[in-house]
PDB file of C-alpha atoms in Angstrom:
ATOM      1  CA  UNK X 917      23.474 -17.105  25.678  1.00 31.00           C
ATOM      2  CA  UNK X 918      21.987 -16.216  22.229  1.00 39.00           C
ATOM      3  CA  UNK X 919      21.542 -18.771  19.545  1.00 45.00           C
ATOM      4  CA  UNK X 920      21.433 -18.615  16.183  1.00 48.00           C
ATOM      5  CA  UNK X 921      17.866 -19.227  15.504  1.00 48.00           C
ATOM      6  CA  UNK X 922      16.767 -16.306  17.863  1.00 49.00           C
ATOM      7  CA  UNK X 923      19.562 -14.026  15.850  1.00 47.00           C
ATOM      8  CA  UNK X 924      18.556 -15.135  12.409  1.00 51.00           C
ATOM      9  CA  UNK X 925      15.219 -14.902  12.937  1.00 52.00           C
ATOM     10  CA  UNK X 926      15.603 -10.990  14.255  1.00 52.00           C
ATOM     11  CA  UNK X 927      16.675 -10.698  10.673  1.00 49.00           C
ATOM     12  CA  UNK X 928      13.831 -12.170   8.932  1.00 51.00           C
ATOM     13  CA  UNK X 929      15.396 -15.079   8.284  1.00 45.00           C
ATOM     14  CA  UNK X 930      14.485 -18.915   8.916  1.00 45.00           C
ATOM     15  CA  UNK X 931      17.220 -21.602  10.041  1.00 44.00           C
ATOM     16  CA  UNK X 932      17.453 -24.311  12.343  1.00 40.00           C
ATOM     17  CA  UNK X 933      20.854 -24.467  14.148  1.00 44.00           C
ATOM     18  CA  UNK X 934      22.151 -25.080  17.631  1.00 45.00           C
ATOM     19  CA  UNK X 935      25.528 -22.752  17.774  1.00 46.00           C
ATOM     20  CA  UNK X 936      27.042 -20.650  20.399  1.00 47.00           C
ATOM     21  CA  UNK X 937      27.899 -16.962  20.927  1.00 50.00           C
ATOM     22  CA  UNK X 938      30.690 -16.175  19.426  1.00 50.00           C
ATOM     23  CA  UNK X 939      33.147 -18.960  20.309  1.00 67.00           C
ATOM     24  CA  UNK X 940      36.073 -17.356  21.655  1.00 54.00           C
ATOM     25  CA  UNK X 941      36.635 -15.164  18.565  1.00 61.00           C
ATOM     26  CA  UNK X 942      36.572 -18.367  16.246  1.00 74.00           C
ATOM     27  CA  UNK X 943      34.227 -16.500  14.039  1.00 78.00           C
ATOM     28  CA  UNK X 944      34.121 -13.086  12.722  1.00 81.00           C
ATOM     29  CA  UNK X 945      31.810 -11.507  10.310  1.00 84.00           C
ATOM     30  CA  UNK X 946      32.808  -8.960   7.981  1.00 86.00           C
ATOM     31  CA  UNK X 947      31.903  -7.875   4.500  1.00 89.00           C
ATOM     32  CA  UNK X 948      32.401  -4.911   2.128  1.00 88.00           C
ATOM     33  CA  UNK X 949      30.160  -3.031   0.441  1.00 88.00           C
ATOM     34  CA  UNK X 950      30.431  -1.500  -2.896  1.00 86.00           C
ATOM     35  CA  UNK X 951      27.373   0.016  -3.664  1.00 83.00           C
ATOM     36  CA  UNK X 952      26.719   0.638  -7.861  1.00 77.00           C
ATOM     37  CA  UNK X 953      24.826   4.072  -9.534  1.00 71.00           C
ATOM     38  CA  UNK X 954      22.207   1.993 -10.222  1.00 76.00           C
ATOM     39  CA  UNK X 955      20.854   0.785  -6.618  1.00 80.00           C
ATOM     40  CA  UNK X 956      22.957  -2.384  -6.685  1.00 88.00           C
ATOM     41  CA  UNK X 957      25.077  -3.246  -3.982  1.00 91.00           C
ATOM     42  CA  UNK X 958      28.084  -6.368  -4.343  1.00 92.00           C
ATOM     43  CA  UNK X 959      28.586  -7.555  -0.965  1.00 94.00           C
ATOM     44  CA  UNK X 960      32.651  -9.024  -0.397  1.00 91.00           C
ATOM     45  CA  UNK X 961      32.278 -11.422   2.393  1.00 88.00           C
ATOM     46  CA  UNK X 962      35.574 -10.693   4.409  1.00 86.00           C
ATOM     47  CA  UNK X 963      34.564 -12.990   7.157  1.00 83.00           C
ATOM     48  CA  UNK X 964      36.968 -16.115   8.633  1.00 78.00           C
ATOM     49  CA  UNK X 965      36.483 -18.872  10.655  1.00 72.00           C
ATOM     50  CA  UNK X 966      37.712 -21.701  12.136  1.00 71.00           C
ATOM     51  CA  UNK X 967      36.539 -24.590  10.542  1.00 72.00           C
ATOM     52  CA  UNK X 968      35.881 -22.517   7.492  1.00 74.00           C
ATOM     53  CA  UNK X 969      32.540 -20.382   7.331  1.00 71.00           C
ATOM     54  CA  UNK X 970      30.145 -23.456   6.092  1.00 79.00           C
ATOM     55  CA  UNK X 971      26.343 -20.981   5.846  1.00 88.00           C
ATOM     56  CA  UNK X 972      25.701 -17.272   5.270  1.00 90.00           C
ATOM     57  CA  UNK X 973      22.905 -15.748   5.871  1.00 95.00           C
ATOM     58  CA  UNK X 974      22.185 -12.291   4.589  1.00 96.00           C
ATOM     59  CA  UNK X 975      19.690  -9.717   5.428  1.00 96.00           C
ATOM     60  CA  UNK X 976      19.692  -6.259   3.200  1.00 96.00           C
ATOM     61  CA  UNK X 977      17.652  -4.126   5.557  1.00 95.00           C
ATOM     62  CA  UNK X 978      14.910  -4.071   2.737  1.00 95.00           C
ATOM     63  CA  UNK X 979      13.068  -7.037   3.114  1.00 95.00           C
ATOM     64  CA  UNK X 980      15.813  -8.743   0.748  1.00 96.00           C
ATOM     65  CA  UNK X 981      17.449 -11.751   2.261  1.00 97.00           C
ATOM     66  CA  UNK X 982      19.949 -14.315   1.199  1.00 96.00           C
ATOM     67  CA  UNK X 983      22.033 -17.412   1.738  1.00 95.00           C
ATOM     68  CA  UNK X 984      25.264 -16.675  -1.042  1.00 94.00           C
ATOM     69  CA  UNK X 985      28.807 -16.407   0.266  1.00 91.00           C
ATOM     70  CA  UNK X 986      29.145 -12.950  -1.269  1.00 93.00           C
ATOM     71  CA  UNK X 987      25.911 -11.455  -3.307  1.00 96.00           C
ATOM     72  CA  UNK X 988      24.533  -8.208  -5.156  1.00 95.00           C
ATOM     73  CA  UNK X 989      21.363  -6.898  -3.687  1.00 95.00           C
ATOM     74  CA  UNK X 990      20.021  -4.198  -5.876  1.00 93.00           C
ATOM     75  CA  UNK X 991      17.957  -1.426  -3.737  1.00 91.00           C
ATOM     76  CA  UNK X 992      14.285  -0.101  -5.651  1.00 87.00           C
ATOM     77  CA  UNK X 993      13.968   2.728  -3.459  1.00 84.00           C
ATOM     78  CA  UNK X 994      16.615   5.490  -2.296  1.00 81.00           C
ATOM     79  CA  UNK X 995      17.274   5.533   1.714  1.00 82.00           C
ATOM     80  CA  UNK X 996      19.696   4.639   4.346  1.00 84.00           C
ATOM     81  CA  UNK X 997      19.623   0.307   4.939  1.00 90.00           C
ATOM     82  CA  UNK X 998      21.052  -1.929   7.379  1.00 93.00           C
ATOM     83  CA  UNK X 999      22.478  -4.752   5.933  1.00 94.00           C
ATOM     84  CA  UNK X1000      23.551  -7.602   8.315  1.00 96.00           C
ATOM     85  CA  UNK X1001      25.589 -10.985   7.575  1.00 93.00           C
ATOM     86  CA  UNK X1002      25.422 -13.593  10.454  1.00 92.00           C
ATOM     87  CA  UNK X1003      28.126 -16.176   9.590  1.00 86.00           C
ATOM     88  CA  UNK X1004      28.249 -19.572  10.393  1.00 86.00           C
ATOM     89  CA  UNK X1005      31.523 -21.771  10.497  1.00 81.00           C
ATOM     90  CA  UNK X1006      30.912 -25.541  12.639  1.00 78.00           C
ATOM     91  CA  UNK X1007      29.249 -24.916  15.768  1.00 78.00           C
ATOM     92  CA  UNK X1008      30.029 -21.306  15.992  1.00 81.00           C
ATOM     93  CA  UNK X1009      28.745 -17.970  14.566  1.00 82.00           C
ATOM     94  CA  UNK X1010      29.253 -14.438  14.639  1.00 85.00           C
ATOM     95  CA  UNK X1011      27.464 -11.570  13.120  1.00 88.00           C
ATOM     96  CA  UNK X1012      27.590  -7.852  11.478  1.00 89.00           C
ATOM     97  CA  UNK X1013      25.760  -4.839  10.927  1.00 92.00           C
ATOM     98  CA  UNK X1014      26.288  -1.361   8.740  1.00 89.00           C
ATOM     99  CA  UNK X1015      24.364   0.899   7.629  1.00 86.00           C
ATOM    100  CA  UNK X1016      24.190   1.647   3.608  1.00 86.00           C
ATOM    101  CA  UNK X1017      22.746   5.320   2.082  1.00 80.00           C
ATOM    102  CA  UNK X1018      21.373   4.732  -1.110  1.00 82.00           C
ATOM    103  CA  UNK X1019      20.936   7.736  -3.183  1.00 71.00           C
ATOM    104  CA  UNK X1020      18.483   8.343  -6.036  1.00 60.00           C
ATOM    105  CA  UNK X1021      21.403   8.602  -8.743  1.00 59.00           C
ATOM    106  CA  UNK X1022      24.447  10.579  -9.010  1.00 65.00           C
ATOM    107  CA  UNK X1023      25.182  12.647  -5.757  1.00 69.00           C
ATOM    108  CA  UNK X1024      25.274  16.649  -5.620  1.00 71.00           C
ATOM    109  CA  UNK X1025      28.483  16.379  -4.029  1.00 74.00           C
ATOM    110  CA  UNK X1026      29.806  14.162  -6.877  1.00 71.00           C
ATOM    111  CA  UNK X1027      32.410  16.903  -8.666  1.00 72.00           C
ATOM    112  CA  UNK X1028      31.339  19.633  -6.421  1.00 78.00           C
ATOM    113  CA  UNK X1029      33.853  22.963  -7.123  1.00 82.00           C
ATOM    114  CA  UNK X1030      35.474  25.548  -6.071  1.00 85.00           C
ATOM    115  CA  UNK X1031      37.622  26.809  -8.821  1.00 85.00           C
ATOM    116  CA  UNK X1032      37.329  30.169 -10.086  1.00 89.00           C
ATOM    117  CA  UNK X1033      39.024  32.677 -12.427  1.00 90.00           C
ATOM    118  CA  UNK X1034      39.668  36.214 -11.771  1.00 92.00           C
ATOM    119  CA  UNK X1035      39.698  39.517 -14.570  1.00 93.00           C
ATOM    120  CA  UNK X1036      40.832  43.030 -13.350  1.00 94.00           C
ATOM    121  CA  UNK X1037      40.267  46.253 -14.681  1.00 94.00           C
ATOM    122  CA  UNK X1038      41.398  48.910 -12.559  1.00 94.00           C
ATOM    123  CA  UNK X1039      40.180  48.326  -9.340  1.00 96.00           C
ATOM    124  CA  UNK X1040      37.102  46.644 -10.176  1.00 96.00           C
ATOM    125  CA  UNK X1041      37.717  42.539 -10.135  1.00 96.00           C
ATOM    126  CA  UNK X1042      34.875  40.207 -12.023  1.00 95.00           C
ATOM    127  CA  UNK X1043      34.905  36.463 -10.496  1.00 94.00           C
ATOM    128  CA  UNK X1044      33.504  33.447 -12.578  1.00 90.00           C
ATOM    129  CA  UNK X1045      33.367  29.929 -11.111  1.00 87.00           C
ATOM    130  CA  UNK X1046      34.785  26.606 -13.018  1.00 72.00           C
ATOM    131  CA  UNK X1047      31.363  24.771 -12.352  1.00 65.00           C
ATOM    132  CA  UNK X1048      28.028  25.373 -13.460  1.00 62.00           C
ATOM    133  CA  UNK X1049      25.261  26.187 -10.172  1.00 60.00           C
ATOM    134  CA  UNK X1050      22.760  23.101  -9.605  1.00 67.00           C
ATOM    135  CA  UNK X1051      21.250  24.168  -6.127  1.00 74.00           C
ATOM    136  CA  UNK X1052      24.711  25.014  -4.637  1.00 86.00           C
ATOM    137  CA  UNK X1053      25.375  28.104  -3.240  1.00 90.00           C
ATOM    138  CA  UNK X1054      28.582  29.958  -3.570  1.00 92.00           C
ATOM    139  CA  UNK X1055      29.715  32.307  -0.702  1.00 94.00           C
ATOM    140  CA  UNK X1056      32.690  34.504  -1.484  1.00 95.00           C
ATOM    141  CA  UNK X1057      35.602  36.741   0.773  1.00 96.00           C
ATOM    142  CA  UNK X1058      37.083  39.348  -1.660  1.00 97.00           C
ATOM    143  CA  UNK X1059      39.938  39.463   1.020  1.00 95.00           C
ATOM    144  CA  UNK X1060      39.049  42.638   1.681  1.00 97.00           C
ATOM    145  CA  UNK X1061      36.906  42.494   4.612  1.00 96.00           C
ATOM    146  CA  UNK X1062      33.792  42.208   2.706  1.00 96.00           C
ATOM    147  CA  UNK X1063      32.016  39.217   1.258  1.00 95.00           C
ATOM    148  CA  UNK X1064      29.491  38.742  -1.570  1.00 94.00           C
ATOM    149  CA  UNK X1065      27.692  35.638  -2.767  1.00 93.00           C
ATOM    150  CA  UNK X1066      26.410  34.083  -6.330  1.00 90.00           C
ATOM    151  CA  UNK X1067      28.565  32.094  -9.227  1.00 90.00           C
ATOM    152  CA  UNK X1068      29.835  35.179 -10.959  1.00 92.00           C
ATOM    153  CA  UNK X1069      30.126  38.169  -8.551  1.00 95.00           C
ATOM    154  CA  UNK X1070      31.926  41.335  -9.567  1.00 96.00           C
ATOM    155  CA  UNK X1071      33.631  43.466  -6.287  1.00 97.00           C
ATOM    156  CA  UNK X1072      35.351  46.686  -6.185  1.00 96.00           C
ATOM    157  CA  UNK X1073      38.382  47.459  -4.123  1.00 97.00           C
ATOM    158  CA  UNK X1074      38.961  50.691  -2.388  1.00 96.00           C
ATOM    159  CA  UNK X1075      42.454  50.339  -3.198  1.00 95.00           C
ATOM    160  CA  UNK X1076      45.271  48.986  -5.426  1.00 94.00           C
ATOM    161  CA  UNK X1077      47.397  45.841  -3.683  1.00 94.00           C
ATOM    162  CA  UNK X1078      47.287  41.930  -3.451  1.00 94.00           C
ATOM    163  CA  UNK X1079      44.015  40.541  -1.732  1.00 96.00           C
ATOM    164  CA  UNK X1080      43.175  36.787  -0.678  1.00 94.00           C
ATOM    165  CA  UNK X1081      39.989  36.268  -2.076  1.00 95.00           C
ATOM    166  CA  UNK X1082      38.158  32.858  -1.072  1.00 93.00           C
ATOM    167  CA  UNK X1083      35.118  30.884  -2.860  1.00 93.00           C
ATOM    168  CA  UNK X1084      33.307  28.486  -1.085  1.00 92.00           C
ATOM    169  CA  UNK X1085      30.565  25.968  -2.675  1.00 90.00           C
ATOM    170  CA  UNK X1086      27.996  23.833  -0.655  1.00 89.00           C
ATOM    171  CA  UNK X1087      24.869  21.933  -1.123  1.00 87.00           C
ATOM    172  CA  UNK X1088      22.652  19.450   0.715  1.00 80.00           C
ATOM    173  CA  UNK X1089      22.677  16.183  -0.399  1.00 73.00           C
ATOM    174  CA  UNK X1090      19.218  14.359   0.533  1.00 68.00           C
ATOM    175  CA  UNK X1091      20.663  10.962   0.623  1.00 63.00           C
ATOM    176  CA  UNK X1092      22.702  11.258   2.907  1.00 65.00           C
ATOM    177  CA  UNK X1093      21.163  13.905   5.037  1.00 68.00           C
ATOM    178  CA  UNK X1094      24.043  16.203   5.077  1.00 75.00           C
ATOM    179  CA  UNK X1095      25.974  18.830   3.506  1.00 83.00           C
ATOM    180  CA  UNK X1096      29.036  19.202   1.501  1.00 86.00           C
ATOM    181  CA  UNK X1097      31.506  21.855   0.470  1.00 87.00           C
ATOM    182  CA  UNK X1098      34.332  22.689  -1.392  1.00 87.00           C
ATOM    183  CA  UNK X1099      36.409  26.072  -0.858  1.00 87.00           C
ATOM    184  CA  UNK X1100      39.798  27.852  -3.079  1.00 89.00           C
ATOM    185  CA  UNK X1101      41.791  30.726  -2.779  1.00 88.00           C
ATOM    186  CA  UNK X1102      43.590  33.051  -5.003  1.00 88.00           C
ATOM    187  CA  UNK X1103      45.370  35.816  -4.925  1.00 91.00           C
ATOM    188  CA  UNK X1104      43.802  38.931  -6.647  1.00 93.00           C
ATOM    189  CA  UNK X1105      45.838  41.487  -7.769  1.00 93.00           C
ATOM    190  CA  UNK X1106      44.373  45.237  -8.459  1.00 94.00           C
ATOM    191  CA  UNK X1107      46.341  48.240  -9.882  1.00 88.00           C
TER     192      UNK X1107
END
């Protein structure tokens, strides 16, 4: 059986308490986070209890601890966190985890896009994207069979007719260690 000292104390935290683990569901953590542009984080304690939660006890992943019902915890340095709630309501508790990706300010991903417009002239079709390139790279299919890349291409059919031509946009974004895209299609239409 694990008591709450030995779990608050794995998360840096200091309390005196005899409770049990978990109490026959009496108890559950939860919490929401909303995490602000600016590093800041408002934590919505979701949890319930039976007597009603009486102590939380809060630990951000950062070093940053506290003992609110629901706080803000604002982040100094970009990076993935995890921030854990252990609740305590009579002689019970119960406890959370999640992990939080703080970025550095406004994502690459944020308004990634795909939209283009299309100009003919005979058989010879100029693309130009709706966004402006910041480190994303734009990979096209003229619907033709062949392919081209850049934000403003230009691609000449071997023949009149209706292609399907296809843009897709991706970056990395370093926060959260992945990538994201955004693809559209229109229909191109060469005389």
């Amino acid at each position: 059986m694990r008591t709450l000292p030995t779990l608050v104390a794995g998360l840096g935290l200091a309390v005196s308490a005899a409770a049990q683990w978990p109490c026959d569901s009496l108890v559950q953590a939860s919490f929401i986070a909303s995490p602000g542009p600016d590093g800041t984080v408002h934590f919505q304690n979701t949890s319930a209890g039976t007597p009603a939660p009486t102590s939380w006890y809060w630990s951000f992943g950062d070093g940053g601890t506290s003992t609110l019902a629901s706080p803000a915890h604002t982040y100094t340095q970009p990076g993935t966190y995890t921030a854990c709630l252990v609740l305590v309501s009579g002689n019970c508790f119960d406890s959370t985890c999640t992990a939080l990706t703080i970025g550095s300010g406004p994502s690459p991903c944020d308004g990634l896009n795909a939209g283009f417009q299309v100009t003919t002239d005979g058989l010879e079709a100029s693309f130009h994207t709706s966004g402006s390139p910041n480190g994303q790279v734009y990979s096209w299919s003229f619907g033709d069979g062949t392919s081209g890349q850049g934000p403003a291409p230009a691609h000449t059919y071997a023949s009149g007719g209706q292609y399907h031509a296809c843009l897709t946009v991706w970056t990395w974004d370093p926060a959260t260690q992945d990538t994201c895209f955004a693809d559209h299609c229109e229909w191109v239409v060469v005389q």
